[in-house]
Tab-separated table of N, CA and C in Angstrom:
chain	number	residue	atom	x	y	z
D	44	UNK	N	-6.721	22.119	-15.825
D	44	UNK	CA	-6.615	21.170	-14.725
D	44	UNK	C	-5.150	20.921	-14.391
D	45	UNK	N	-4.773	21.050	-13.414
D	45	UNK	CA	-3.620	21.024	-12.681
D	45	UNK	C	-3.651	19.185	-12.286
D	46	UNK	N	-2.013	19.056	-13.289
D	46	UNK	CA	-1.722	17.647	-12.740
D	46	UNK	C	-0.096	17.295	-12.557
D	47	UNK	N	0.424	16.486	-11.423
D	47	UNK	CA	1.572	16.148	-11.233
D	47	UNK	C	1.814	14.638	-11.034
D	48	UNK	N	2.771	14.249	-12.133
D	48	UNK	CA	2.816	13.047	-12.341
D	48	UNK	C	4.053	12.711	-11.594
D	49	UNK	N	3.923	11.990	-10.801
D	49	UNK	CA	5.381	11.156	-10.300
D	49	UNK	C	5.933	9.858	-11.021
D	50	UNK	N	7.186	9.892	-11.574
D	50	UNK	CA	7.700	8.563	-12.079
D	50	UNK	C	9.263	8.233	-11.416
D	51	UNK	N	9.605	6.796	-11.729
D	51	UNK	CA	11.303	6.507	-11.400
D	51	UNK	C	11.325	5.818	-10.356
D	52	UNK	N	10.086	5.946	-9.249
D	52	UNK	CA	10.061	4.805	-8.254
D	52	UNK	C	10.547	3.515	-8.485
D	53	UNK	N	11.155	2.430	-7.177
D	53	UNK	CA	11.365	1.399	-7.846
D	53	UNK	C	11.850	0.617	-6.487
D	54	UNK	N	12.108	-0.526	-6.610
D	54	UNK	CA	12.714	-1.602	-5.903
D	54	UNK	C	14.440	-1.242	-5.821
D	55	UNK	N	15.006	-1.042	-5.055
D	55	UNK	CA	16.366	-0.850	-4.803
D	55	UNK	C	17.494	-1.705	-4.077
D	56	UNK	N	18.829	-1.826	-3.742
D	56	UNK	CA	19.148	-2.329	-2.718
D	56	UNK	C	19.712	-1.296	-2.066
D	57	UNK	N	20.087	-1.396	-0.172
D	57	UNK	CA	20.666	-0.410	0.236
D	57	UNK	C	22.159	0.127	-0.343
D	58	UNK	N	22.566	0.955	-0.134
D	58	UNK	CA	23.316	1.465	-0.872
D	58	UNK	C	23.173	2.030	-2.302
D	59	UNK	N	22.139	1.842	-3.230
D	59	UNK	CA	21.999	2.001	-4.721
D	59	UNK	C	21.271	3.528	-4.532
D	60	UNK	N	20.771	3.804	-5.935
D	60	UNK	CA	20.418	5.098	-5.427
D	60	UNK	C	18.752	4.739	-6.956
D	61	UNK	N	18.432	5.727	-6.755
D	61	UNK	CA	17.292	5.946	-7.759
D	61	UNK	C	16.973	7.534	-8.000
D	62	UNK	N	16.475	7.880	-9.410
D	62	UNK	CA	16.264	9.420	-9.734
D	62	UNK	C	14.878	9.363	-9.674
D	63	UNK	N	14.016	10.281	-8.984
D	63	UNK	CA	12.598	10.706	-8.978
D	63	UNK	C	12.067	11.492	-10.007
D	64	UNK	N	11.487	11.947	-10.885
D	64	UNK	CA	10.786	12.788	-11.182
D	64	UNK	C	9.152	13.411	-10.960
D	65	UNK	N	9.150	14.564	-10.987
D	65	UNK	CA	7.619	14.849	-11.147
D	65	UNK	C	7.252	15.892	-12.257
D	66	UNK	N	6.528	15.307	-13.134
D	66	UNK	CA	5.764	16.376	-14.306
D	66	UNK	C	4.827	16.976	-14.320
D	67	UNK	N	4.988	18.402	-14.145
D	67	UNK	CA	3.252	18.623	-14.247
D	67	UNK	C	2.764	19.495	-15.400
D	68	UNK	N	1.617	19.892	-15.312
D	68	UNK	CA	0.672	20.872	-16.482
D	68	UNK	C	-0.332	21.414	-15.851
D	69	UNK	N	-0.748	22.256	-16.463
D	69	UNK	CA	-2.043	23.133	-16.079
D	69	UNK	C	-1.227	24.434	-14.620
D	70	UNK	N	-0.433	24.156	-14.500
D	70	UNK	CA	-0.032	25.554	-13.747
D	70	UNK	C	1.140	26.061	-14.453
D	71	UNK	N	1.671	27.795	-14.182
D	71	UNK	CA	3.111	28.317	-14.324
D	71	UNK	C	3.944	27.363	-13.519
D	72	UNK	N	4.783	26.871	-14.156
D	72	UNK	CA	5.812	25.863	-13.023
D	72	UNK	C	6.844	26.933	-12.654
D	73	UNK	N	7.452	27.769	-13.298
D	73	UNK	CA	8.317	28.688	-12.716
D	73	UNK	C	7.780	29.400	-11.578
D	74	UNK	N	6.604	29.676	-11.315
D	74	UNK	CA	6.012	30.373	-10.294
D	74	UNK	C	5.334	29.760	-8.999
D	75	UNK	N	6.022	28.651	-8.458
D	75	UNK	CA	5.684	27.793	-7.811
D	75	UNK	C	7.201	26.882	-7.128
D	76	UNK	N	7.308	27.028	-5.874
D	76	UNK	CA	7.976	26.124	-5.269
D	76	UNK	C	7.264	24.475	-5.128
D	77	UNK	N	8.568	24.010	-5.454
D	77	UNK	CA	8.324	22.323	-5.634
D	77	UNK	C	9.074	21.469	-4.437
D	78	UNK	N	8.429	20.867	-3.855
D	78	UNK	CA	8.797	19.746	-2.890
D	78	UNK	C	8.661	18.276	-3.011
D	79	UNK	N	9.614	17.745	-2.063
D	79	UNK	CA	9.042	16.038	-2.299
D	79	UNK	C	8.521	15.589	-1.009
D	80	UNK	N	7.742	15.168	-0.681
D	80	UNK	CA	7.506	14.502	0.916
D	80	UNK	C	7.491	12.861	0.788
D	81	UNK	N	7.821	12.122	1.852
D	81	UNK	CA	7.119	10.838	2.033
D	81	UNK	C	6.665	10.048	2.849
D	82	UNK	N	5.927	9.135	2.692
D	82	UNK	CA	4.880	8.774	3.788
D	82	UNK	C	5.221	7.183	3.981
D	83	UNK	N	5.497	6.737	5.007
D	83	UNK	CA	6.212	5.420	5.416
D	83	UNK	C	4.974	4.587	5.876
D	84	UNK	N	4.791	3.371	5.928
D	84	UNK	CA	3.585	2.841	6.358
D	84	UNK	C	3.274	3.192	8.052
D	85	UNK	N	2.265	3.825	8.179
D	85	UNK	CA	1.891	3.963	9.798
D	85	UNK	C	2.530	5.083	10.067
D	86	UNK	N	3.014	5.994	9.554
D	86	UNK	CA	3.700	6.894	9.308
D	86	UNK	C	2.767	8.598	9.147
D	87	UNK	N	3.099	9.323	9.785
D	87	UNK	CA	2.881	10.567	9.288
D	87	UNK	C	3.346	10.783	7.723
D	88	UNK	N	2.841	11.988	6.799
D	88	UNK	CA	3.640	12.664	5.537
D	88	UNK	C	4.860	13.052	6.235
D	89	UNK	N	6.160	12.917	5.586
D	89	UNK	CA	7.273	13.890	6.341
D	89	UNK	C	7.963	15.093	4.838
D	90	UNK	N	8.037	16.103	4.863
D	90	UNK	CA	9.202	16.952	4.339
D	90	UNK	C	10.462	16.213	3.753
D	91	UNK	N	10.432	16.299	2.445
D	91	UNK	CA	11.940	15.861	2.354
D	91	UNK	C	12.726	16.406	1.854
D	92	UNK	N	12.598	17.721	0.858
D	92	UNK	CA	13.075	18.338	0.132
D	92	UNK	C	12.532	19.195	-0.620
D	93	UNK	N	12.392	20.811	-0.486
D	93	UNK	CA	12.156	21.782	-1.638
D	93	UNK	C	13.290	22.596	-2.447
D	94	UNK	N	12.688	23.034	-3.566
D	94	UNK	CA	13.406	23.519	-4.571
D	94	UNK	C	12.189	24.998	-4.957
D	95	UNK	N	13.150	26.424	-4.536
D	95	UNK	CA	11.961	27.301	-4.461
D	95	UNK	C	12.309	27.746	-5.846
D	96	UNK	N	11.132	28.587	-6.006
D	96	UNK	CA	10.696	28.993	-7.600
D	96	UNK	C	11.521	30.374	-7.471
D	97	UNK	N	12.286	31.157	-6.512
D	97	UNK	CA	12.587	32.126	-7.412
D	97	UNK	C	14.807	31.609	-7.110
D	98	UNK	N	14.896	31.605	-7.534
D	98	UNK	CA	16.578	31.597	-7.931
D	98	UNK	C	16.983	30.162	-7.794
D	99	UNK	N	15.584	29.188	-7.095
D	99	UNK	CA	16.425	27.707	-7.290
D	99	UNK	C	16.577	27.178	-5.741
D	100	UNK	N	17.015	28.281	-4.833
D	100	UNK	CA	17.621	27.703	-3.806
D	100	UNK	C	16.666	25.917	-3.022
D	101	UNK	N	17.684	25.520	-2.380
D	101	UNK	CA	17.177	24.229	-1.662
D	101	UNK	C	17.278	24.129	-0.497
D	102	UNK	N	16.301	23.429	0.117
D	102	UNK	CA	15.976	22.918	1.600
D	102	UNK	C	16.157	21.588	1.849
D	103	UNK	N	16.434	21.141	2.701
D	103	UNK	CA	16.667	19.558	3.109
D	103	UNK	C	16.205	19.063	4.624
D	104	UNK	N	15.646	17.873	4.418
D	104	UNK	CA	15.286	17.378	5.530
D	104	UNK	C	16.850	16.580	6.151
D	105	UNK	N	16.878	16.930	7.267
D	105	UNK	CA	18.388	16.823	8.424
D	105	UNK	C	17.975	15.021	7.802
D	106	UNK	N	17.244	14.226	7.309
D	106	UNK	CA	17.371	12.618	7.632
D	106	UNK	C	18.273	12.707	6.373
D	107	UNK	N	18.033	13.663	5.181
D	107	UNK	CA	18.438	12.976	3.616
D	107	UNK	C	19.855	13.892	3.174
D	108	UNK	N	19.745	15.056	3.782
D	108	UNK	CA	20.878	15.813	3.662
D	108	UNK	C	22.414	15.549	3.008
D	109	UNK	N	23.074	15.358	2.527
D	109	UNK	CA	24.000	14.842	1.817
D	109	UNK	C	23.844	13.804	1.200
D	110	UNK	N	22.462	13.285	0.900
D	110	UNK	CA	22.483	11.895	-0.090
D	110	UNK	C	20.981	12.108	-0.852
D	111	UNK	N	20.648	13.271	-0.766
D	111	UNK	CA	19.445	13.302	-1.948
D	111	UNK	C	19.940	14.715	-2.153
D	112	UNK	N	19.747	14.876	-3.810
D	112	UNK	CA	19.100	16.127	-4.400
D	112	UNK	C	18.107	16.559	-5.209
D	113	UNK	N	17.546	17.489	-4.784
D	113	UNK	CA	16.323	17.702	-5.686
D	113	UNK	C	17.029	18.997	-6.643
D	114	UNK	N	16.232	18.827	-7.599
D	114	UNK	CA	16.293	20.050	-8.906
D	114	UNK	C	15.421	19.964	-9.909
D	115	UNK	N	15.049	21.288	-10.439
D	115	UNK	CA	14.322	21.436	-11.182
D	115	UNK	C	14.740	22.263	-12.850
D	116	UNK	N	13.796	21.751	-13.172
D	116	UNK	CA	13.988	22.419	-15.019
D	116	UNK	C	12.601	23.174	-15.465
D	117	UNK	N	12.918	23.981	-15.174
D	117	UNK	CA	11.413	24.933	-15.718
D	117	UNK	C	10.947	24.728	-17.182
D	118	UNK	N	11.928	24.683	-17.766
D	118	UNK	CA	11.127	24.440	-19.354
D	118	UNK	C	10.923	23.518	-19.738
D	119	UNK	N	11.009	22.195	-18.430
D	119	UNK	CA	10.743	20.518	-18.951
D	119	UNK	C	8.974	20.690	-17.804
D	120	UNK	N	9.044	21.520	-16.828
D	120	UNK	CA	7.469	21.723	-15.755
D	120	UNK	C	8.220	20.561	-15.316
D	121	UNK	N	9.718	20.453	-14.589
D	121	UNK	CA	9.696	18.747	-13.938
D	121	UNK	C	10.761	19.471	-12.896
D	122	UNK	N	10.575	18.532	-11.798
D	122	UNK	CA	11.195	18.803	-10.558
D	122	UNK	C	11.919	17.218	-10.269
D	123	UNK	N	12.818	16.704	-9.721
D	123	UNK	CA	13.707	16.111	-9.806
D	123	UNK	C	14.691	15.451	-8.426
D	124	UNK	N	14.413	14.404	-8.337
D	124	UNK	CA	14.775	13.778	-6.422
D	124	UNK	C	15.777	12.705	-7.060
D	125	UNK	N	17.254	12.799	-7.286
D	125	UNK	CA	18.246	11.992	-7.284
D	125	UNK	C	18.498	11.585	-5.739
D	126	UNK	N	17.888	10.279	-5.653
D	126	UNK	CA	18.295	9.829	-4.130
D	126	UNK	C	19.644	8.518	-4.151
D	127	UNK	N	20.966	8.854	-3.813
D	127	UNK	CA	22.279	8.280	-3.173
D	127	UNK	C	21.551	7.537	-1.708
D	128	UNK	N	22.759	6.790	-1.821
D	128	UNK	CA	23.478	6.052	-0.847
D	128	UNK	C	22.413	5.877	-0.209
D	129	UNK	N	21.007	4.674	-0.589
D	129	UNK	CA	19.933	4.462	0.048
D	129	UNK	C	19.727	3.752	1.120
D	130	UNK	N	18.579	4.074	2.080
D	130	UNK	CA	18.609	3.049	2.960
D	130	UNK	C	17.354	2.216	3.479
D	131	UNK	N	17.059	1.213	4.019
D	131	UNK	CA	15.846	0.960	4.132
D	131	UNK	C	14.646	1.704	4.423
D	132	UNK	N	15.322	2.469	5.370
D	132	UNK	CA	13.956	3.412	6.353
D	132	UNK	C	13.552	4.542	5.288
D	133	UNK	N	14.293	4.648	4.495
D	133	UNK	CA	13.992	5.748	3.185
D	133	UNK	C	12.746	5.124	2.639
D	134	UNK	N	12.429	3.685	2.734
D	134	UNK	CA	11.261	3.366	1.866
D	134	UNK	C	9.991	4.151	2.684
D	135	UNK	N	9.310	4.477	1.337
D	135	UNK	CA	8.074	5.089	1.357
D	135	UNK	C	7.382	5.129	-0.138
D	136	UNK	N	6.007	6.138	-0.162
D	136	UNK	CA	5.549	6.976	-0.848
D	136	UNK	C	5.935	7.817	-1.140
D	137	UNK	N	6.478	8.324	-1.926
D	137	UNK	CA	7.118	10.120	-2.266
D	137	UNK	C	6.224	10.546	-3.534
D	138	UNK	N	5.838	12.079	-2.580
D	138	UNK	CA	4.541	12.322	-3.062
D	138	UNK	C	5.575	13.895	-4.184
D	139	UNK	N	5.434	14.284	-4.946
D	139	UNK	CA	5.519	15.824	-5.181
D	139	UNK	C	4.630	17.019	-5.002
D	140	UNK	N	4.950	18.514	-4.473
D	140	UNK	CA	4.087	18.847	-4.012
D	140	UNK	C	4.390	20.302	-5.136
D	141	UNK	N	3.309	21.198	-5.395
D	141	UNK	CA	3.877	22.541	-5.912
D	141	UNK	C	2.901	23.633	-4.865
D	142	UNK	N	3.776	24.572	-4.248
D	142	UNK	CA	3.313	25.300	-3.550
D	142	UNK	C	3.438	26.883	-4.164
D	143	UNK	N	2.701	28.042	-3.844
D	143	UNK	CA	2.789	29.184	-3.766
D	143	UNK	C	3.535	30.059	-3.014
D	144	UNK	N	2.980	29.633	-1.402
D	144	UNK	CA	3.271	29.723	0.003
D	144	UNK	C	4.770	29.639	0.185
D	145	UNK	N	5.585	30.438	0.994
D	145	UNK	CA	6.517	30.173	1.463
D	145	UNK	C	7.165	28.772	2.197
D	146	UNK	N	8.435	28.529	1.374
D	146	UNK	CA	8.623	26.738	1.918
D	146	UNK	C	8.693	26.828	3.522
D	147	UNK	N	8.936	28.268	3.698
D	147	UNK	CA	8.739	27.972	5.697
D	147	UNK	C	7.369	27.514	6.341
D	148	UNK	N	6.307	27.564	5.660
D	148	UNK	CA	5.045	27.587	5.722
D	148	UNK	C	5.037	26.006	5.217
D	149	UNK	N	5.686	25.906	4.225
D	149	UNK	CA	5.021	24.156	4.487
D	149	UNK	C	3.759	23.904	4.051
D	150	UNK	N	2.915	24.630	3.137
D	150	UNK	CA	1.453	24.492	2.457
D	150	UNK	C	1.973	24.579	0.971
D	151	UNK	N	1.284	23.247	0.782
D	151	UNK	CA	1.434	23.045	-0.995
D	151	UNK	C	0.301	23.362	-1.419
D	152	UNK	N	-0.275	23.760	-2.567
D	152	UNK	CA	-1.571	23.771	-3.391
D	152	UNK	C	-2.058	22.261	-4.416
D	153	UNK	N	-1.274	21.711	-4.798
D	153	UNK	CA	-1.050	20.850	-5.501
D	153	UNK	C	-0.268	19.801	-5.317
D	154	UNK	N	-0.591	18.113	-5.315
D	154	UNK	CA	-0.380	17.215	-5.240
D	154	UNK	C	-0.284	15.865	-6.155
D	155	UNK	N	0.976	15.533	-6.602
D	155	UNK	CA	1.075	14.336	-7.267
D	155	UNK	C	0.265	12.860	-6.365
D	156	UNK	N	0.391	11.712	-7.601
D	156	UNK	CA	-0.518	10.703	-7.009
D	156	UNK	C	0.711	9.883	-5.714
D	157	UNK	N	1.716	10.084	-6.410
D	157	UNK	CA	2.803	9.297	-4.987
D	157	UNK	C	3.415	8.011	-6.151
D	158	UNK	N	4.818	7.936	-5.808
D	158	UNK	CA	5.351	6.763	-6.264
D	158	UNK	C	6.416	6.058	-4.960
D	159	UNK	N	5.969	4.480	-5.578
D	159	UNK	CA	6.631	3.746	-4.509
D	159	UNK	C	8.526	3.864	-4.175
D	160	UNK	N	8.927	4.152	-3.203
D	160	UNK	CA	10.530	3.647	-3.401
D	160	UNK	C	10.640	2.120	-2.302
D	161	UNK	N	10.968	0.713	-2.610
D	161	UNK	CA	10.790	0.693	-1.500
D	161	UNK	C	12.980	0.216	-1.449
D	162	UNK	N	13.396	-0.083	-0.395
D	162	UNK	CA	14.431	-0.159	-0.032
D	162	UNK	C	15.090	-1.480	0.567
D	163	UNK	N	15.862	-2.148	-0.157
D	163	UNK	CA	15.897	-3.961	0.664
D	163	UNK	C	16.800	-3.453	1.541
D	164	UNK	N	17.152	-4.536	2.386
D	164	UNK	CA	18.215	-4.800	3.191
D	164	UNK	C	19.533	-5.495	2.311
């Protein structure tokens, strides 16, 4: 059984930052691109960041671009959202995703339960 745990969510102020993680089991984690998305209240899911399974490389959503990074550790199965210089509208759900599919494609197979970030003023 394939599971991805999200932890590190939390209450913040703007400007502070918070580290994400997601753990999973029951799949090859090296063989799988990992993403983070999040979902704002009333909100579509949005893209926020992948980390592909073969050499590492990263993608960024144009909103987080110089103030989040994602990374991963294959021999921990954990993928990894250090989010800087926060801001309100950043609050959401941030879900982790592990895909097969090419990150241009944008189809995950697998889904964490979601952890809260939310963001004061």
């Amino acid at each position: 059984q394939v599971q991805l745990v999200e932890s590190g969510g939390g209450l913040v102020q703007a400007g502070g930052s918070l580290r994400l993680s997601c753990t999973t089991s029951g799949l090859t984690f090296s063989n799988y691109n990992m993403a983070w998305f999040r979902q704002a209240p009333g909100k579509e899911r949005e893209f926020v960041a992948a980390c592909k399974r073969f050499g590492g490389s990263t993608v960024y959503a144009d909103s987080v671009k110089g103030r989040f990074t994602i990374s991963r550790d294959n021999a921990k199965n954990t993928v990894y959202l250090q989010m800087n210089s926060l801001k309100p509208e950043d609050t959401a759900v941030y879900y982790c995703g592990a895909g097969s599919a090419p990150v241009a494609v944008g189809r995950y197979d697998y889904w964490g339960q979601g952890t809260q970030v939310t963001v004061s003023s």
